[in-house]
Amino acid sequence: MPLNLPPEALEAQQRHRAAETLGEKITTLEEYISAIPKHKGTDHLRADLRRKLSKLKNAAQTQKRTGKQVSVYHIEREGIGQVALVGLANVGKSALVAALTNATPEVADYPFTTWTPTPGMMEMENVQIQLIDTPPLNEDFIEPEMLNLVRRADLVLLVIDLQGFPLQELEDTVAILEEHRIIPSYLQQEYIGERRPTVVPALVLANKCDDEECAEDFVVLCELLEHDWPLLPVSATTGRNLEHMKRVVFDRLGVIRVYSKPPGREPDYSSPFVMKAGGTVEEFASKVHQDFARNLKSARVWGSATHDGQMVGRDHVLHEGDVVELRI
Ligand SMILES: Nc1nc2c(ncn2[C@@H]2O[C@H](COP(=O)(O)OP(=O)(O)OP(=O)(O)O)[C@@H](O)[C@H]2O)c(=O)[nH]1
Ligand SMILES: [Mg+2]
């Protein structure tokens, strides 16, 4: 009976269900199997899961052998959100991805260094966010697949070079995207085209803001823009403001982290459940385990509740950082 499994196993099971890539499915299933206590009652379950694991591993082998590869622009989502860095040539997109993730895209002082998109994982406290370095935008031609990548992203970071011509770069970047009916969310109100555009959540990164002097240039840039657009000064080279930027990116993804607390135990702050902002206790319960959602009797919440450990109903809306104890 799945309900007799310890919370670690239920959580591992849930992570396995949520896994998207073959690689993730394999690692989460291995974790799930190792979290199941070994006794007679779980013999069948463990045998079934081991069979499933071997099927997944075979599938991974076949995929490797046949080298089945879709477009290089189709990058599987990993982590809690997919974020594309987009901009003109030489603004520092690759340098930012190299500074923020485990990826090592080529960085060079000449334009058009990057030809194919490269993903990397950025750690923000206890979650991983996927960043994608992309080839530069070009007025003459953009791969249709590249445009789809931008449309699909959960967040687009428009990168400009504060030591170059940032105002012009931002204008050009937005114009190129708009030509293909992609509109950064902060400009949605101003769009006057007739056909419906794709609105992408966006944030502008003014890169190469290496020191105090550059920070003053950034203030001037903001004044020139005369708009309250979401701009952030950063430097891939000196690391200036990168930690803050990670947090802003997380906040813009529109998700919250909620921690599960087994009765009488401390929550595990290292592995949050990530859900859409505005999610309820019921949605949280179904993330932890479907049986929890079905049989939920009560829940206690620490954090956003009026007082710690308050009893709440299924419809209670959760907030970033909440701790929830589910009782069935
Ligand atoms: N001073 C300074 N230079 C930077 C910074 N970030 C990148 N650079 C330099 O800018 C140049 C271009 O960097 P890339 O990361 O290759 O730029 P890109 O936007 O990926 O360029 P393409 O791939 O051609 O589109 C390199 O010489 C980098 O060293 C920064 O924060 N400060
Ligand atoms: Mg590049």
Tab-separated table of C-alpha atoms and ligand atoms in Angstrom:
chain	number	residue	atom	x	y	z
A	1	MET	CA	0.000	0.000	0.000
A	2	PRO	CA	1.561	3.285	-1.074
A	3	LEU	CA	0.157	5.034	1.989
A	4	ASN	CA	2.403	3.000	4.265
A	5	LEU	CA	5.496	4.371	2.612
A	6	PRO	CA	7.595	6.853	4.589
A	7	PRO	CA	7.362	10.525	3.565
A	8	GLU	CA	10.813	10.418	1.904
A	9	ALA	CA	9.592	7.688	-0.441
A	10	LEU	CA	6.343	9.535	-1.214
A	11	GLU	CA	8.251	12.692	-1.979
A	12	ALA	CA	10.715	10.794	-4.180
A	13	GLN	CA	7.776	9.173	-5.968
A	14	GLN	CA	6.269	12.584	-6.637
A	15	ARG	CA	9.537	13.935	-7.980
A	16	HIS	CA	9.749	10.927	-10.253
A	17	ARG	CA	6.243	11.606	-11.569
A	18	ALA	CA	7.123	15.221	-12.241
A	19	ALA	CA	10.396	14.358	-14.047
A	20	GLU	CA	10.422	15.355	-17.688
A	21	THR	CA	13.643	14.159	-19.249
A	22	LEU	CA	14.735	10.542	-19.474
A	23	GLY	CA	17.810	11.324	-17.379
A	24	GLU	CA	15.712	12.905	-14.628
A	25	LYS	CA	13.280	9.994	-14.714
A	26	ILE	CA	16.107	7.540	-14.135
A	27	THR	CA	17.750	9.397	-11.247
A	28	THR	CA	14.452	10.133	-9.480
A	29	LEU	CA	13.326	6.526	-9.840
A	30	GLU	CA	16.601	5.329	-8.334
A	31	GLU	CA	16.043	7.682	-5.392
A	32	TYR	CA	12.481	6.452	-5.006
A	33	ILE	CA	13.516	2.799	-4.951
A	34	SER	CA	16.229	3.403	-2.380
A	35	ALA	CA	13.753	5.266	-0.121
A	36	ILE	CA	11.378	2.288	0.069
A	37	PRO	CA	11.915	0.189	3.207
A	38	LYS	CA	12.952	-3.379	2.393
A	39	HIS	CA	10.457	-5.883	3.784
A	40	LYS	CA	8.007	-8.466	2.495
A	41	GLY	CA	5.168	-5.962	2.088
A	42	THR	CA	7.148	-3.902	-0.411
A	43	ASP	CA	8.633	-6.833	-2.402
A	44	HIS	CA	6.213	-6.478	-5.304
A	45	LEU	CA	6.449	-2.737	-5.504
A	46	ARG	CA	10.256	-2.812	-5.510
A	47	ALA	CA	10.350	-5.515	-8.183
A	48	ASP	CA	7.922	-3.544	-10.387
A	49	LEU	CA	9.927	-0.384	-10.006
A	50	ARG	CA	13.215	-2.150	-10.752
A	51	ARG	CA	11.673	-3.476	-13.989
A	52	LYS	CA	10.548	0.035	-14.868
A	53	LEU	CA	14.057	1.327	-14.114
A	54	SER	CA	15.653	-1.201	-16.420
A	55	LYS	CA	13.218	-0.243	-19.223
A	56	LEU	CA	14.117	3.420	-18.781
A	57	LYS	CA	17.819	2.601	-18.864
A	58	ASN	CA	17.351	0.589	-22.060
A	59	ALA	CA	15.513	3.522	-23.624
A	60	ALA	CA	18.389	5.818	-22.663
A	61	GLN	CA	20.882	3.432	-24.279
A	62	THR	CA	18.838	3.276	-27.509
A	63	GLN	CA	18.577	7.038	-27.607
A	64	LYS	CA	22.355	7.275	-27.320
A	65	ARG	CA	22.971	4.671	-30.032
A	66	THR	CA	20.561	6.048	-32.604
A	67	GLY	CA	21.647	9.579	-31.743
A	68	LYS	CA	18.091	10.720	-32.317
A	69	GLN	CA	18.386	14.467	-32.108
A	70	VAL	CA	15.750	17.084	-32.695
A	71	SER	CA	16.683	20.652	-33.535
A	72	VAL	CA	19.511	22.180	-31.490
A	73	TYR	CA	17.040	24.915	-30.621
A	74	HIS	CA	14.740	22.480	-28.900
A	75	ILE	CA	16.146	22.392	-25.399
A	76	GLU	CA	14.400	20.230	-22.833
A	77	ARG	CA	13.280	22.100	-19.779
A	78	GLU	CA	15.190	21.347	-16.627
A	79	GLY	CA	14.917	22.881	-13.189
A	80	ILE	CA	12.119	25.230	-12.178
A	81	GLY	CA	12.116	27.474	-15.253
A	82	GLN	CA	13.670	28.095	-18.653
A	83	VAL	CA	15.266	31.512	-19.133
A	84	ALA	CA	16.673	32.670	-22.488
A	85	LEU	CA	19.384	35.351	-22.757
A	86	VAL	CA	18.746	37.293	-25.930
A	87	GLY	CA	20.460	40.275	-27.525
A	88	LEU	CA	22.702	41.729	-30.191
A	89	ALA	CA	26.219	40.420	-30.841
A	90	ASN	CA	29.013	40.926	-28.313
A	91	VAL	CA	26.872	42.229	-25.431
A	92	GLY	CA	28.047	39.398	-23.128
A	93	LYS	CA	25.278	36.782	-23.265
A	94	SER	CA	27.760	33.908	-23.286
A	95	ALA	CA	29.899	35.530	-20.590
A	96	LEU	CA	26.825	35.786	-18.339
A	97	VAL	CA	25.827	32.161	-18.888
A	98	ALA	CA	29.439	31.125	-18.218
A	99	ALA	CA	29.534	33.191	-14.998
A	100	LEU	CA	26.178	31.984	-13.692
A	101	THR	CA	26.027	28.298	-14.648
A	102	ASN	CA	28.038	25.137	-15.060
A	103	ALA	CA	28.051	25.613	-18.852
A	104	THR	CA	31.143	26.826	-20.705
A	105	PRO	CA	30.026	28.630	-23.871
A	106	GLU	CA	32.721	30.345	-25.897
A	107	VAL	CA	33.272	34.002	-24.995
A	108	ALA	CA	35.219	36.223	-27.387
A	109	ASP	CA	35.745	39.901	-28.132
A	110	TYR	CA	34.404	39.622	-31.677
A	111	PRO	CA	30.753	39.446	-32.706
A	112	PHE	CA	28.870	36.278	-33.744
A	113	THR	CA	30.857	33.968	-31.506
A	114	THR	CA	27.813	31.892	-30.567
A	115	TRP	CA	26.140	29.820	-33.275
A	116	THR	CA	24.026	27.376	-31.350
A	117	PRO	CA	22.081	27.797	-28.124
A	118	THR	CA	23.711	26.382	-25.006
A	119	PRO	CA	21.849	25.594	-21.803
A	120	GLY	CA	23.332	25.689	-18.308
A	121	MET	CA	21.933	25.352	-14.819
A	122	MET	CA	22.010	28.323	-12.433
A	123	GLU	CA	21.684	27.625	-8.737
A	124	MET	CA	19.477	30.013	-6.772
A	125	GLU	CA	19.554	28.944	-3.106
A	126	ASN	CA	17.868	25.507	-3.173
A	127	VAL	CA	16.528	25.494	-6.725
A	128	GLN	CA	18.000	25.203	-10.208
A	129	ILE	CA	17.029	27.550	-13.035
A	130	GLN	CA	17.897	26.769	-16.651
A	131	LEU	CA	19.631	29.591	-18.556
A	132	ILE	CA	20.042	29.406	-22.330
A	133	ASP	CA	22.790	31.275	-24.163
A	134	THR	CA	21.605	32.077	-27.702
A	135	PRO	CA	23.179	33.264	-30.958
A	136	PRO	CA	22.973	37.026	-31.502
A	137	LEU	CA	19.862	38.660	-32.943
A	138	ASN	CA	20.423	39.842	-36.446
A	139	GLU	CA	18.260	42.193	-38.497
A	140	ASP	CA	18.669	40.185	-41.691
A	141	PHE	CA	17.837	36.691	-40.642
A	142	ILE	CA	16.891	34.755	-37.527
A	143	GLU	CA	16.333	31.008	-37.457
A	144	PRO	CA	12.611	30.395	-36.995
A	145	GLU	CA	13.566	27.823	-34.361
A	146	MET	CA	15.391	30.528	-32.432
A	147	LEU	CA	12.208	32.612	-32.361
A	148	ASN	CA	10.291	29.616	-31.064
A	149	LEU	CA	12.842	29.164	-28.328
A	150	VAL	CA	12.229	32.775	-27.264
A	151	ARG	CA	8.441	32.305	-27.426
A	152	ARG	CA	8.582	29.160	-25.307
A	153	ALA	CA	10.854	30.573	-22.594
A	154	ASP	CA	9.408	31.231	-19.155
A	155	LEU	CA	11.448	34.423	-18.999
A	156	VAL	CA	13.542	36.330	-21.537
A	157	LEU	CA	16.559	38.367	-20.443
A	158	LEU	CA	17.265	41.098	-22.996
A	159	VAL	CA	20.989	41.753	-22.685
A	160	ILE	CA	22.538	45.099	-23.635
A	161	ASP	CA	26.092	46.426	-23.283
A	162	LEU	CA	26.350	49.348	-20.880
A	163	GLN	CA	29.810	50.169	-22.257
A	164	GLY	CA	28.513	50.183	-25.830
A	165	PHE	CA	25.381	51.940	-27.067
A	166	PRO	CA	22.847	50.537	-24.626
A	167	LEU	CA	19.923	52.751	-25.595
A	168	GLN	CA	20.263	51.955	-29.281
A	169	GLU	CA	20.873	48.277	-28.542
A	170	LEU	CA	17.714	48.016	-26.502
A	171	GLU	CA	15.710	49.737	-29.215
A	172	ASP	CA	17.142	47.448	-31.915
A	173	THR	CA	16.641	44.295	-29.849
A	174	VAL	CA	13.009	45.129	-29.170
A	175	ALA	CA	12.452	46.135	-32.811
A	176	ILE	CA	13.836	42.846	-34.147
A	177	LEU	CA	11.655	40.838	-31.793
A	178	GLU	CA	8.634	42.948	-32.589
A	179	GLU	CA	9.173	42.355	-36.289
A	180	HIS	CA	8.510	38.723	-35.486
A	181	ARG	CA	5.577	39.633	-33.238
A	182	ILE	CA	7.326	38.891	-29.978
A	183	ILE	CA	6.675	41.579	-27.389
A	184	PRO	CA	8.420	41.891	-24.009
A	185	SER	CA	5.717	41.896	-21.334
A	186	TYR	CA	6.626	45.368	-20.073
A	187	LEU	CA	5.773	46.816	-23.499
A	188	GLN	CA	2.503	44.953	-23.914
A	189	GLN	CA	0.364	48.064	-23.389
A	190	GLU	CA	2.217	49.952	-26.105
A	191	TYR	CA	1.838	47.369	-28.858
A	192	ILE	CA	-0.273	48.697	-31.706
A	193	GLY	CA	0.193	45.987	-34.363
A	194	GLU	CA	-2.905	44.377	-35.767
A	195	ARG	CA	-2.037	40.737	-35.382
A	196	ARG	CA	-1.847	39.240	-31.966
A	197	PRO	CA	1.728	39.060	-30.675
A	198	THR	CA	3.349	36.548	-28.343
A	199	VAL	CA	3.976	38.364	-25.095
A	200	VAL	CA	7.042	37.065	-23.269
A	201	PRO	CA	7.878	37.891	-19.642
A	202	ALA	CA	11.055	39.920	-19.931
A	203	LEU	CA	13.715	41.770	-17.998
A	204	VAL	CA	16.571	43.909	-19.357
A	205	LEU	CA	20.121	43.169	-18.198
A	206	ALA	CA	22.514	46.064	-18.679
A	207	ASN	CA	25.736	44.018	-18.752
A	208	LYS	CA	29.344	45.202	-18.380
A	209	CYS	CA	28.388	47.345	-15.386
A	210	ASP	CA	31.785	46.500	-13.898
A	211	ASP	CA	32.249	49.248	-11.288
A	212	GLU	CA	30.909	52.414	-9.666
A	213	GLU	CA	31.626	54.509	-12.725
A	214	CYS	CA	29.531	52.173	-14.881
A	215	ALA	CA	26.814	52.247	-12.214
A	216	GLU	CA	26.559	56.009	-12.811
A	217	ASP	CA	26.170	55.352	-16.531
A	218	PHE	CA	23.347	53.003	-15.658
A	219	VAL	CA	21.549	55.766	-13.750
A	220	VAL	CA	21.898	58.019	-16.787
A	221	LEU	CA	20.543	55.267	-19.030
A	222	CYS	CA	17.468	54.886	-16.819
A	223	GLU	CA	16.884	58.634	-16.949
A	224	LEU	CA	17.141	58.644	-20.736
A	225	LEU	CA	14.635	55.828	-21.016
A	226	GLU	CA	12.008	57.858	-19.160
A	227	HIS	CA	10.079	54.663	-18.476
A	228	ASP	CA	9.779	52.457	-15.496
A	229	TRP	CA	11.043	49.350	-17.282
A	230	PRO	CA	12.520	46.382	-15.426
A	231	LEU	CA	16.240	47.038	-15.903
A	232	LEU	CA	19.061	45.516	-13.909
A	233	PRO	CA	22.748	46.466	-14.069
A	234	VAL	CA	25.088	43.443	-13.914
A	235	SER	CA	28.641	42.481	-14.784
A	236	ALA	CA	29.631	39.045	-16.015
A	237	THR	CA	33.303	39.968	-15.563
A	238	THR	CA	33.316	41.337	-12.013
A	239	GLY	CA	30.203	39.506	-10.805
A	240	ARG	CA	28.619	42.775	-9.746
A	241	ASN	CA	24.926	42.368	-8.859
A	242	LEU	CA	24.754	38.772	-10.084
A	243	GLU	CA	23.471	37.384	-6.766
A	244	HIS	CA	20.714	39.986	-6.705
A	245	MET	CA	19.914	39.210	-10.330
A	246	LYS	CA	19.406	35.520	-9.527
A	247	ARG	CA	16.792	36.451	-6.970
A	248	VAL	CA	15.028	38.832	-9.364
A	249	VAL	CA	14.961	36.119	-12.035
A	250	PHE	CA	13.451	33.685	-9.536
A	251	ASP	CA	10.800	36.233	-8.486
A	252	ARG	CA	9.866	36.856	-12.137
A	253	LEU	CA	9.287	33.163	-12.838
A	254	GLY	CA	5.986	33.371	-10.985
A	255	VAL	CA	6.625	30.331	-8.828
A	256	ILE	CA	6.844	29.798	-5.079
A	257	ARG	CA	8.742	27.346	-2.905
A	258	VAL	CA	6.741	25.469	-0.308
A	259	TYR	CA	8.191	23.002	2.207
A	260	SER	CA	6.539	19.836	3.386
A	261	LYS	CA	6.680	19.113	7.103
A	262	PRO	CA	5.892	15.614	8.324
A	263	PRO	CA	4.010	15.744	11.687
A	264	GLY	CA	6.424	16.096	14.584
A	265	ARG	CA	9.423	16.646	12.333
A	266	GLU	CA	11.319	19.585	10.894
A	267	PRO	CA	10.745	20.471	7.230
A	268	ASP	CA	13.516	19.665	4.768
A	269	TYR	CA	14.555	23.121	3.612
A	270	SER	CA	16.926	21.686	1.040
A	271	SER	CA	14.151	20.300	-1.177
A	272	PRO	CA	11.235	22.626	-1.761
A	273	PHE	CA	8.151	21.786	-3.751
A	274	VAL	CA	7.900	24.379	-6.481
A	275	MET	CA	4.456	25.490	-7.556
A	276	LYS	CA	2.776	28.322	-9.466
A	277	ALA	CA	2.234	31.485	-7.391
A	278	GLY	CA	-1.350	31.585	-6.139
A	279	GLY	CA	-1.423	27.811	-5.577
A	280	THR	CA	-3.545	26.392	-2.768
A	281	VAL	CA	-3.019	23.806	-0.038
A	282	GLU	CA	-4.907	21.313	-2.197
A	283	GLU	CA	-2.556	21.829	-5.145
A	284	PHE	CA	0.400	21.489	-2.808
A	285	ALA	CA	-1.012	18.232	-1.430
A	286	SER	CA	-1.361	16.773	-4.911
A	287	LYS	CA	2.261	17.657	-5.601
A	288	VAL	CA	3.395	15.826	-2.472
A	289	HIS	CA	1.247	12.798	-3.212
A	290	GLN	CA	-2.037	12.182	-4.985
A	291	ASP	CA	-3.329	10.217	-2.010
A	292	PHE	CA	-2.708	13.248	0.163
A	293	ALA	CA	-4.855	15.434	-2.082
A	294	ARG	CA	-7.652	12.888	-2.049
A	295	ASN	CA	-7.638	12.078	1.650
A	296	LEU	CA	-6.547	15.398	3.083
A	297	LYS	CA	-8.209	16.005	6.450
A	298	SER	CA	-6.421	19.081	7.646
A	299	ALA	CA	-3.345	21.164	7.097
A	300	ARG	CA	-1.280	23.493	9.231
A	301	VAL	CA	0.699	26.363	7.776
A	302	TRP	CA	3.727	28.276	9.036
A	303	GLY	CA	4.677	31.487	7.259
A	304	SER	CA	1.836	33.232	5.491
A	305	ALA	CA	-0.823	32.092	7.981
A	306	THR	CA	-2.029	34.552	10.630
A	307	HIS	CA	-0.221	32.613	13.322
A	308	ASP	CA	2.337	29.822	13.121
A	309	GLY	CA	0.892	26.367	12.736
A	310	GLN	CA	-2.565	27.708	11.942
A	311	MET	CA	-5.115	25.159	10.721
A	312	VAL	CA	-6.226	26.035	7.214
A	313	GLY	CA	-8.613	24.661	4.595
A	314	ARG	CA	-7.896	23.171	1.184
A	315	ASP	CA	-8.437	26.532	-0.508
A	316	HIS	CA	-5.896	28.423	1.556
A	317	VAL	CA	-3.526	30.217	-0.829
A	318	LEU	CA	0.132	29.515	-0.109
A	319	HIS	CA	3.034	31.926	-0.342
A	320	GLU	CA	6.750	31.770	-1.055
A	321	GLY	CA	8.579	30.029	1.781
A	322	ASP	CA	5.509	28.558	3.527
A	323	VAL	CA	5.838	25.341	5.517
A	324	VAL	CA	2.874	22.979	5.367
A	325	GLU	CA	1.978	19.963	7.483
A	326	LEU	CA	-0.541	17.743	5.726
A	327	ARG	CA	-2.697	15.332	7.707
A	328	ILE	CA	-4.691	12.531	6.198
B	1	LIG	N1	34.123	44.595	-19.253
B	1	LIG	C1	33.289	43.596	-19.456
B	1	LIG	N2	33.402	42.823	-20.571
B	1	LIG	C2	32.542	41.822	-20.733
B	1	LIG	C3	31.519	41.536	-19.799
B	1	LIG	N3	30.793	40.492	-20.270
B	1	LIG	C4	31.347	40.138	-21.449
B	1	LIG	N4	32.411	40.926	-21.734
B	1	LIG	C5	33.252	40.862	-22.931
B	1	LIG	O1	32.475	41.139	-24.065
B	1	LIG	C6	32.896	40.347	-25.177
B	1	LIG	C7	31.731	39.573	-25.741
B	1	LIG	O2	31.315	38.602	-24.799
B	1	LIG	P1	30.437	37.368	-25.229
B	1	LIG	O3	29.971	36.726	-23.984
B	1	LIG	O4	31.161	36.523	-26.212
B	1	LIG	O5	29.231	38.121	-25.956
B	1	LIG	P2	27.959	37.472	-26.678
B	1	LIG	O6	26.820	38.374	-26.440
B	1	LIG	O7	27.806	36.058	-26.283
B	1	LIG	O8	28.410	37.577	-28.204
B	1	LIG	P3	27.850	36.727	-29.472
B	1	LIG	O9	27.987	35.281	-29.156
B	1	LIG	O10	28.700	37.172	-30.593
B	1	LIG	O11	26.445	37.138	-29.634
B	1	LIG	C8	34.040	39.466	-24.650
B	1	LIG	O12	35.260	40.061	-24.950
B	1	LIG	C9	33.820	39.454	-23.150
B	1	LIG	O13	34.992	39.258	-22.422
B	1	LIG	C10	31.436	42.354	-18.617
B	1	LIG	O14	30.582	42.174	-17.726
B	1	LIG	N5	32.341	43.357	-18.510
B	2	MG	MG	27.856	34.380	-27.391
